[in-house]
Coordinates of C-alpha atoms in Angstrom, one line a residue:
M1 CA 103.1 40.4 94.7
T2 CA 100.0 39.3 96.6
G3 CA 101.6 38.1 99.1
Y4 CA 103.5 41.8 99.7
L5 CA 99.7 43.7 99.4
T6 CA 98.4 41.8 102.0
A7 CA 101.0 42.1 104.4
L8 CA 101.3 45.7 103.3
T9 CA 97.1 46.2 104.3
G10 CA 97.9 44.4 107.5
V11 CA 100.6 46.9 108.7
A12 CA 98.4 49.2 107.5
L13 CA 95.4 48.1 109.0
I14 CA 97.1 47.3 112.2
A15 CA 98.6 51.1 112.5
A16 CA 94.9 52.7 111.7
A17 CA 93.7 50.7 114.4
A18 CA 96.6 51.6 117.1
Y19 CA 95.9 55.1 116.0
C20 CA 92.3 55.0 116.2
V21 CA 93.2 53.3 120.2
W22 CA 95.3 56.2 120.7
S23 CA 92.3 58.6 119.6
A24 CA 89.7 57.2 121.2
V25 CA 91.8 57.0 125.1
S26 CA 93.2 61.0 124.6
S27 CA 89.3 62.2 123.4
A28 CA 86.4 60.0 124.3
R29 CA 84.4 61.4 127.1
T30 CA 84.1 58.4 129.3
P31 CA 86.9 55.9 129.9
Q32 CA 84.2 53.3 129.2
G33 CA 83.8 54.5 126.3
A34 CA 87.4 54.7 125.8
L35 CA 87.5 50.7 127.0
A36 CA 84.3 49.6 124.7
W37 CA 86.2 51.3 121.7
T38 CA 89.5 49.8 122.3
I39 CA 88.3 47.1 122.7
F40 CA 86.3 46.9 119.9
L41 CA 88.9 48.4 117.7
V42 CA 91.3 45.1 118.6
A43 CA 89.5 42.7 118.3
A44 CA 87.9 43.5 114.8
P45 CA 89.5 46.3 113.5
W46 CA 88.9 45.0 109.4
V47 CA 85.4 46.7 110.8
A48 CA 85.7 48.7 113.7
V49 CA 88.4 50.9 111.5
P50 CA 85.9 52.5 109.6
A51 CA 83.3 52.8 112.2
Y52 CA 85.6 54.9 114.6
V53 CA 85.8 57.3 111.5
V54 CA 82.9 57.8 111.5
F55 CA 81.1 57.3 115.4
G56 CA 83.9 58.1 116.5
Q57 CA 83.2 60.4 119.9
H58 CA 85.5 62.9 119.4
K59 CA 84.5 66.6 121.1
L60 CA 83.3 69.4 118.2
R61 CA 86.1 71.9 119.2
G62 CA 84.9 73.4 116.1
Q63 CA 81.3 73.7 117.1
R64 CA 82.1 74.6 120.7
L65 CA 84.2 77.5 119.2
S66 CA 81.2 78.7 117.6
H67 CA 78.9 78.4 120.4
R68 CA 81.5 81.0 122.1
R69 CA 80.9 82.9 119.8
T70 CA 77.1 82.4 120.3
L71 CA 76.9 82.9 123.2
A72 CA 79.0 86.1 123.7
I73 CA 76.5 87.7 120.4
T74 CA 73.3 86.7 122.9
E75 CA 74.8 87.7 126.1
R76 CA 74.5 92.0 124.0
M77 CA 70.5 90.7 123.4
N78 CA 69.1 92.2 126.8
L79 CA 67.7 88.5 127.0
P80 CA 64.9 89.5 129.9
S81 CA 65.4 88.7 133.4
R82 CA 69.5 88.3 133.3
G83 CA 70.6 89.5 136.9
T84 CA 66.7 90.3 137.8
A85 CA 65.7 86.5 137.7
P86 CA 64.2 85.7 141.2
P87 CA 66.0 83.9 144.5
T88 CA 66.7 80.3 143.0
S89 CA 65.0 77.9 145.3
E90 CA 67.4 74.6 146.4
R91 CA 66.0 72.4 144.6
M92 CA 66.1 74.0 140.7
R93 CA 69.9 75.5 141.4
I94 CA 71.9 73.5 140.3
F95 CA 69.5 73.2 136.8
A96 CA 70.2 76.7 137.0
T97 CA 73.7 76.2 136.8
L98 CA 74.2 73.0 134.8
A99 CA 72.0 75.6 132.3
G100 CA 73.6 78.8 132.4
L101 CA 70.1 80.4 132.5
P102 CA 68.3 81.3 135.4
V103 CA 64.8 80.1 136.6
L104 CA 62.3 82.2 136.2
R105 CA 59.2 82.6 137.5
G106 CA 55.2 83.8 135.7
N107 CA 55.7 80.8 132.7
K108 CA 52.1 78.6 131.7
A109 CA 52.6 75.2 130.8
E110 CA 50.2 72.6 129.6
L111 CA 51.6 68.8 128.6
L112 CA 50.4 67.4 125.5
I113 CA 49.1 63.6 125.3
D114 CA 49.8 62.2 121.9
G115 CA 50.4 63.2 118.3
H116 CA 47.1 64.6 117.8
V117 CA 47.0 66.6 120.3
T118 CA 50.8 68.4 120.1
F119 CA 49.4 68.7 116.3
D120 CA 46.7 70.3 116.7
T121 CA 48.2 72.4 118.8
I122 CA 51.1 73.5 117.2
F123 CA 49.3 73.7 114.4
E124 CA 47.2 76.4 115.7
A125 CA 49.8 78.4 117.3
I126 CA 51.5 78.8 113.8
D127 CA 47.9 79.9 111.7
G128 CA 48.0 82.4 114.4
A129 CA 51.3 83.5 114.0
R130 CA 51.7 87.4 113.1
H131 CA 55.4 88.1 113.0
Y132 CA 57.7 85.1 113.2
V133 CA 57.7 81.5 113.3
L134 CA 61.3 79.1 114.6
V135 CA 60.6 75.1 114.0
Q136 CA 63.0 72.6 114.9
F137 CA 62.8 68.7 114.5
Y138 CA 65.0 66.3 114.2
T139 CA 63.1 64.3 111.6
I140 CA 60.6 65.8 109.2
A141 CA 58.9 63.1 106.2
D142 CA 57.1 64.0 103.1
D143 CA 54.6 62.5 104.7
D144 CA 50.2 63.2 105.0
L145 CA 51.5 64.9 108.9
G146 CA 54.7 66.1 106.9
R147 CA 52.3 68.0 104.7
A148 CA 50.0 69.6 106.5
F149 CA 53.0 70.9 108.3
A150 CA 54.6 72.2 105.2
D151 CA 51.4 73.6 104.5
R152 CA 50.6 75.4 107.5
L153 CA 54.6 77.0 106.9
V154 CA 53.6 78.1 103.6
A155 CA 50.4 79.4 104.0
A156 CA 52.4 82.0 107.4
A157 CA 55.0 82.7 105.1
E158 CA 51.9 83.8 102.7
R159 CA 50.7 86.3 104.8
G160 CA 53.8 87.9 105.8
V161 CA 54.6 85.6 108.7
T162 CA 58.9 85.2 108.9
V163 CA 59.6 80.6 108.7
R164 CA 62.6 79.2 109.6
L165 CA 62.9 75.9 109.8
L166 CA 65.7 73.8 110.8
C167 CA 65.9 69.6 110.7
D168 CA 68.8 67.5 111.6
R169 CA 70.9 65.9 108.2
V170 CA 70.5 62.3 110.0
G171 CA 67.2 62.7 111.2
S172 CA 65.6 64.0 108.2
H173 CA 68.2 62.3 105.5
G174 CA 64.8 60.6 103.9
L175 CA 63.4 63.8 103.1
S176 CA 63.1 65.0 99.3
K177 CA 65.1 67.6 97.6
A178 CA 60.7 68.7 96.8
Y179 CA 59.5 68.6 100.6
R180 CA 62.4 71.6 100.7
Q181 CA 61.8 73.4 97.7
R182 CA 58.4 73.9 98.0
L183 CA 58.9 75.7 101.4
V184 CA 61.7 77.4 100.0
D185 CA 59.8 79.2 96.9
A186 CA 57.0 79.6 99.3
G187 CA 59.8 82.1 101.4
V188 CA 60.5 79.6 104.0
H189 CA 63.7 79.8 105.5
F190 CA 65.1 76.4 105.4
P191 CA 68.8 75.9 105.0
D192 CA 69.6 72.7 103.4
P193 CA 71.3 70.7 106.5
R194 CA 73.4 68.5 103.9
T195 CA 74.9 71.6 102.6
T196 CA 76.0 73.9 106.0
R197 CA 78.7 75.8 106.7
H198 CA 79.8 73.7 109.0
R199 CA 78.9 70.6 107.0
A200 CA 83.1 69.3 107.5
S201 CA 82.9 69.3 111.1
R202 CA 80.0 67.8 111.8
S203 CA 79.7 64.9 109.2
R204 CA 80.2 63.0 111.8
I205 CA 76.9 61.4 111.8
N206 CA 77.1 60.1 115.7
F207 CA 76.4 63.6 117.0
R208 CA 73.3 64.8 115.9
N209 CA 70.5 67.6 116.6
H210 CA 67.9 65.7 118.3
R211 CA 66.1 69.1 119.7
K212 CA 62.7 69.5 118.8
T213 CA 61.1 73.0 119.0
V214 CA 58.4 75.6 117.7
V215 CA 58.8 79.1 119.3
V216 CA 55.4 81.5 117.4
D217 CA 56.2 85.2 118.2
G218 CA 58.8 85.1 120.9
Q219 CA 55.7 84.7 123.2
W220 CA 55.0 80.9 122.5
A221 CA 56.8 77.8 122.6
S222 CA 56.4 73.9 122.0
L223 CA 58.9 71.5 122.5
G224 CA 58.6 67.7 123.5
G225 CA 59.5 63.4 122.4
H226 CA 57.0 64.5 118.8
N227 CA 58.7 64.9 115.8
V228 CA 56.5 65.5 112.1
A229 CA 55.9 62.1 110.7
D230 CA 53.0 59.7 110.3
L231 CA 54.9 57.7 112.5
Y232 CA 54.2 59.7 115.8
L233 CA 50.1 59.5 114.9
G234 CA 50.1 55.7 115.4
R235 CA 49.6 55.0 112.1
D236 CA 52.2 53.0 111.4
P237 CA 50.9 49.3 111.7
K238 CA 53.8 48.1 113.1
M239 CA 54.3 49.9 115.7
G240 CA 50.6 50.8 116.8
H241 CA 49.6 53.5 119.4
W242 CA 52.7 55.9 119.6
R243 CA 52.8 57.5 123.3
D244 CA 54.5 60.2 122.9
T245 CA 54.3 63.8 124.9
H246 CA 54.8 67.1 124.3
M247 CA 54.7 70.3 126.4
K248 CA 53.8 73.9 125.2
L249 CA 54.6 77.0 127.4
T250 CA 54.2 80.5 127.4
G251 CA 55.8 83.3 129.4
P252 CA 59.4 84.1 129.7
V253 CA 60.9 80.5 129.2
V254 CA 59.6 80.7 125.8
A255 CA 62.9 83.7 125.7
Q256 CA 65.4 80.2 127.1
L257 CA 64.0 78.3 123.9
Q258 CA 64.2 80.8 121.7
L259 CA 67.3 81.1 122.7
G260 CA 68.8 77.3 121.4
F261 CA 67.2 78.1 118.3
V262 CA 69.2 81.3 117.9
Q263 CA 71.9 78.9 119.0
D264 CA 72.0 76.5 116.3
W265 CA 70.5 78.4 113.3
H266 CA 73.8 80.2 114.3
W267 CA 75.4 77.2 114.0
Q268 CA 74.2 76.1 110.7
T269 CA 73.7 79.3 108.8
G270 CA 76.9 81.3 110.4
D271 CA 73.7 84.3 110.6
V272 CA 72.9 85.9 114.0
L273 CA 69.2 86.3 113.6
E274 CA 67.6 89.7 114.6
G275 CA 64.2 91.3 114.8
L276 CA 63.1 88.8 117.4
D277 CA 61.4 89.1 121.2
W278 CA 63.1 87.9 123.3
S279 CA 60.4 90.1 126.6
P280 CA 57.5 87.0 126.4
D281 CA 54.5 88.0 128.8
P282 CA 54.6 86.7 131.7
V283 CA 51.8 84.7 133.1
A284 CA 49.6 85.4 136.7
D285 CA 50.8 82.7 139.3
G286 CA 52.1 80.9 136.9
V287 CA 55.2 78.2 137.3
D288 CA 59.1 78.2 137.7
A289 CA 60.8 77.1 134.6
V290 CA 64.5 77.1 133.4
T291 CA 65.3 75.4 130.0
V292 CA 68.9 72.8 129.8
L293 CA 70.0 73.5 126.4
M294 CA 72.8 70.1 126.6
G295 CA 75.2 68.3 124.0
P296 CA 78.5 67.6 122.9
T297 CA 79.7 71.0 123.0
D298 CA 79.0 71.9 126.6
T299 CA 82.0 71.7 129.1
F300 CA 80.5 69.7 131.4
D301 CA 78.3 66.5 130.2
T302 CA 75.3 68.6 130.6
G303 CA 72.6 65.6 129.5
A304 CA 74.3 63.4 132.6
L305 CA 74.6 65.6 134.9
F306 CA 70.8 66.4 134.2
F307 CA 69.6 63.3 135.1
F308 CA 72.1 62.2 137.9
S309 CA 71.3 65.7 139.5
A310 CA 67.1 64.6 138.8
I311 CA 67.8 61.5 141.1
A312 CA 70.0 63.1 143.2
R313 CA 67.2 65.6 143.9
A314 CA 64.8 62.7 144.8
K315 CA 63.8 62.0 148.2
R316 CA 60.9 60.2 148.1
R317 CA 59.9 59.4 144.6
I318 CA 62.3 59.0 140.9
W319 CA 59.7 58.0 138.1
I320 CA 61.4 58.7 134.5
A321 CA 59.6 57.3 130.9
T322 CA 62.0 57.3 128.4
P323 CA 62.0 54.4 125.3
Y324 CA 66.0 53.4 126.4
V325 CA 68.0 52.7 129.3
V326 CA 71.4 52.1 128.3
P327 CA 72.7 54.5 131.4
D328 CA 76.7 55.2 132.1
F329 CA 78.0 54.4 135.8
D330 CA 77.9 57.2 137.4
T331 CA 73.7 57.3 136.2
L332 CA 73.5 53.7 137.2
S333 CA 74.5 54.3 140.8
A334 CA 72.3 56.8 141.5
L335 CA 69.3 54.6 140.2
K336 CA 70.5 52.4 142.7
C337 CA 71.5 54.4 145.5
A338 CA 67.9 56.3 145.0
A339 CA 66.0 52.6 145.4
L340 CA 68.6 51.3 148.2
D341 CA 68.1 55.1 149.9
G342 CA 64.4 54.0 150.2
C343 CA 62.8 55.9 147.2
D344 CA 60.0 54.9 144.6
V345 CA 62.7 54.6 141.4
R346 CA 60.3 53.4 138.3
L347 CA 61.4 53.5 135.1
L348 CA 58.5 53.3 132.3
V349 CA 59.9 51.8 129.4
P350 CA 58.7 50.1 125.7
A351 CA 58.0 47.1 125.3
R352 CA 58.0 47.4 121.6
I353 CA 61.1 47.3 119.9
D354 CA 62.5 50.5 117.4
H355 CA 65.6 50.1 116.6
Y356 CA 67.0 46.5 118.5
L357 CA 70.5 47.1 120.4
P358 CA 69.6 49.6 123.0
W359 CA 66.5 47.6 123.8
L360 CA 68.6 44.5 124.0
A361 CA 71.7 46.3 125.7
A362 CA 68.3 47.7 128.5
F363 CA 68.1 44.5 129.4
A364 CA 72.1 44.2 131.1
F365 CA 71.6 46.8 133.4
F366 CA 67.6 45.6 134.5
D367 CA 68.7 42.8 136.8
E368 CA 71.3 45.3 138.7
L369 CA 68.3 48.2 139.1
R370 CA 65.5 45.6 140.5
E371 CA 67.9 43.4 142.5
A372 CA 68.9 47.1 144.1
G373 CA 64.9 48.4 144.0
V374 CA 63.7 49.7 140.9
R375 CA 60.7 49.0 139.4
I376 CA 61.1 48.3 135.3
H377 CA 57.3 48.9 134.0
R378 CA 57.1 47.8 130.2
Y379 CA 54.7 50.1 127.8
C380 CA 52.6 47.3 126.2
D381 CA 49.6 49.5 124.4
G382 CA 51.8 50.2 121.3
F383 CA 55.6 52.5 121.6
L384 CA 56.4 54.5 124.4
H385 CA 58.6 57.5 123.5
Q386 CA 57.9 60.4 125.9
K387 CA 60.9 61.4 128.1
V388 CA 59.3 62.6 130.6
V389 CA 61.0 62.6 134.3
L390 CA 59.1 62.8 137.7
V391 CA 60.4 64.2 140.9
D392 CA 59.6 63.7 144.8
D393 CA 56.2 66.0 144.5
D394 CA 57.5 69.3 143.2
L395 CA 59.2 68.5 140.0
A396 CA 59.0 67.6 136.2
A397 CA 60.6 68.2 133.5
V398 CA 59.2 67.1 129.9
G399 CA 61.5 67.6 126.5
T400 CA 63.6 65.4 124.0
A401 CA 66.7 64.1 126.1
N402 CA 66.4 59.9 126.7
L403 CA 68.4 58.2 129.3
D404 CA 71.4 56.8 127.4
N405 CA 74.6 57.5 126.4
R406 CA 73.5 59.1 123.4
S407 CA 71.6 61.7 125.2
F408 CA 74.3 62.1 127.9
R409 CA 76.9 63.3 125.9
L410 CA 76.4 62.8 121.8
N411 CA 73.3 64.9 120.5
F412 CA 72.1 68.2 121.1
E413 CA 69.3 68.2 123.6
T414 CA 65.9 69.9 125.9
M415 CA 64.8 69.6 128.7
V416 CA 63.0 72.1 130.4
M417 CA 62.3 71.9 134.2
I418 CA 59.7 73.1 135.9
E419 CA 59.5 73.4 140.1
D420 CA 55.5 73.7 140.7
T421 CA 52.8 71.1 142.9
D422 CA 50.3 71.3 140.3
F423 CA 51.7 70.7 137.4
A424 CA 54.3 67.8 139.2
A425 CA 50.2 66.8 140.3
R426 CA 49.2 66.8 136.0
T427 CA 52.6 64.6 135.5
D428 CA 51.7 62.5 137.7
A429 CA 48.4 61.7 137.0
M430 CA 49.2 61.4 133.2
L431 CA 52.3 58.5 134.0
R432 CA 50.2 56.6 136.4
A433 CA 47.4 56.4 133.3
D434 CA 50.5 55.0 131.3
L435 CA 51.1 52.5 134.5
E436 CA 47.7 50.8 134.1
A437 CA 49.2 49.8 130.4
T438 CA 52.2 48.4 131.3
D439 CA 53.7 45.3 132.9
L440 CA 56.8 44.8 135.5
L441 CA 59.5 43.6 134.5
E442 CA 60.0 40.1 137.0
T443 CA 62.2 37.9 134.8
P444 CA 66.4 37.6 134.4
L445 CA 68.2 38.2 132.1
S446 CA 69.1 34.4 132.6
H447 CA 65.7 33.3 132.1
Q448 CA 65.6 35.2 129.1
P449 CA 65.9 33.4 125.8
M450 CA 69.6 32.9 124.5
V451 CA 69.6 34.9 122.4
M452 CA 68.6 37.4 124.2
R453 CA 71.5 36.1 127.1
I454 CA 74.2 36.5 124.9
G455 CA 73.5 39.4 122.6
A456 CA 72.8 41.8 125.3
R457 CA 76.0 41.1 127.6
L458 CA 77.2 42.1 124.5
A459 CA 75.8 45.0 123.2
R460 CA 76.1 46.5 126.8
L461 CA 80.0 46.5 125.6
L462 CA 78.9 48.7 123.0
A463 CA 76.3 51.0 125.8
P464 CA 79.3 54.1 125.4
V465 CA 78.7 54.5 122.1
L466 CA 75.2 53.8 121.8

């Protein structure tokens, strides 16, 4: 009897693995992803089948339909500058096309460097809100910063401001029920991410909303790498100083960030937000900007194409600050081609580890990047988490997307691309200060410890699914 059950279990496992292989081949977003899953499923089906059930890279058909319905609704909202935006420059045209939104003039953009400046700025904006506050973070923690953040939202709600808050169910998995209940009791609209209407179709935890956006009265917005946790203020003794960048914006581009929040709110709740201000005041002599919203429901892989397009536009340099370097084949080739063509290509990455597998996988890419002329700068003064792209002397982007497959195809992300020489110069100065705290990676993988040599190559096999 035991032998019969064992044989039956084996047959069922083989059948399940075969079905998962077919599913991966037919629905994975890249050939590399399909290959990685196939190897994993064939080599270790007893581990890979459960992993595929949770992490398998299925396109979110239900979310795509909801997203299209949301787009149809927002098309009728009389958004600003639709059809009246100035002619888009050749440098920015691809980003507007990817975004499906126009490049807008008359914006003011200010870099917010590190957590204390970022949250002081956000708290000041929330304290000054008159009508509504829209807030979205990947991670919210019930710690000192999280409670100070909640205090601001509660105070705003108590003085009659409409406050809406979203967080990701994975990124904020440790958030206590008491924390949320306090906000709800105060009048904050805070849907439980674990019980929202599309829970079943988004139960695959591999798809996450990684956006970090605050919009106040439709006139002010911020986005960037910071989450709401003490870690992002550098209070974790293990990680030390937390190097991150946010950006605050005023001007018409705020409406595009607000649009992203409206789409996410509609997805999570089914509700269409009314009574919002869609006409932010333009700023005299402001910068040109466009918001690129990206995610796994896009017709094209907007995240991957965003980075590819930025690299392809570089004539003199492309600098990218990112905590993770796990590129797909096309992005890897673009970086190498830019370096081989004489561009100053630099990747600013952390020396410290927060997630071991992507950190390890990066070393499997570093050698061929360095051989092509890409310089890998490892930040040593704490942990670097910022997501910044600088192209030549006129294009700069800040947002939430990393240089990895997760941001390319699995997460919902936001980047704002700006065309302006002054803003690019400020970004250049910020990154040059960061470079002072780096060392240049010159040791090839073959000279690293054996565990890294083996681990990096194995981790690279998982790169399409990390």
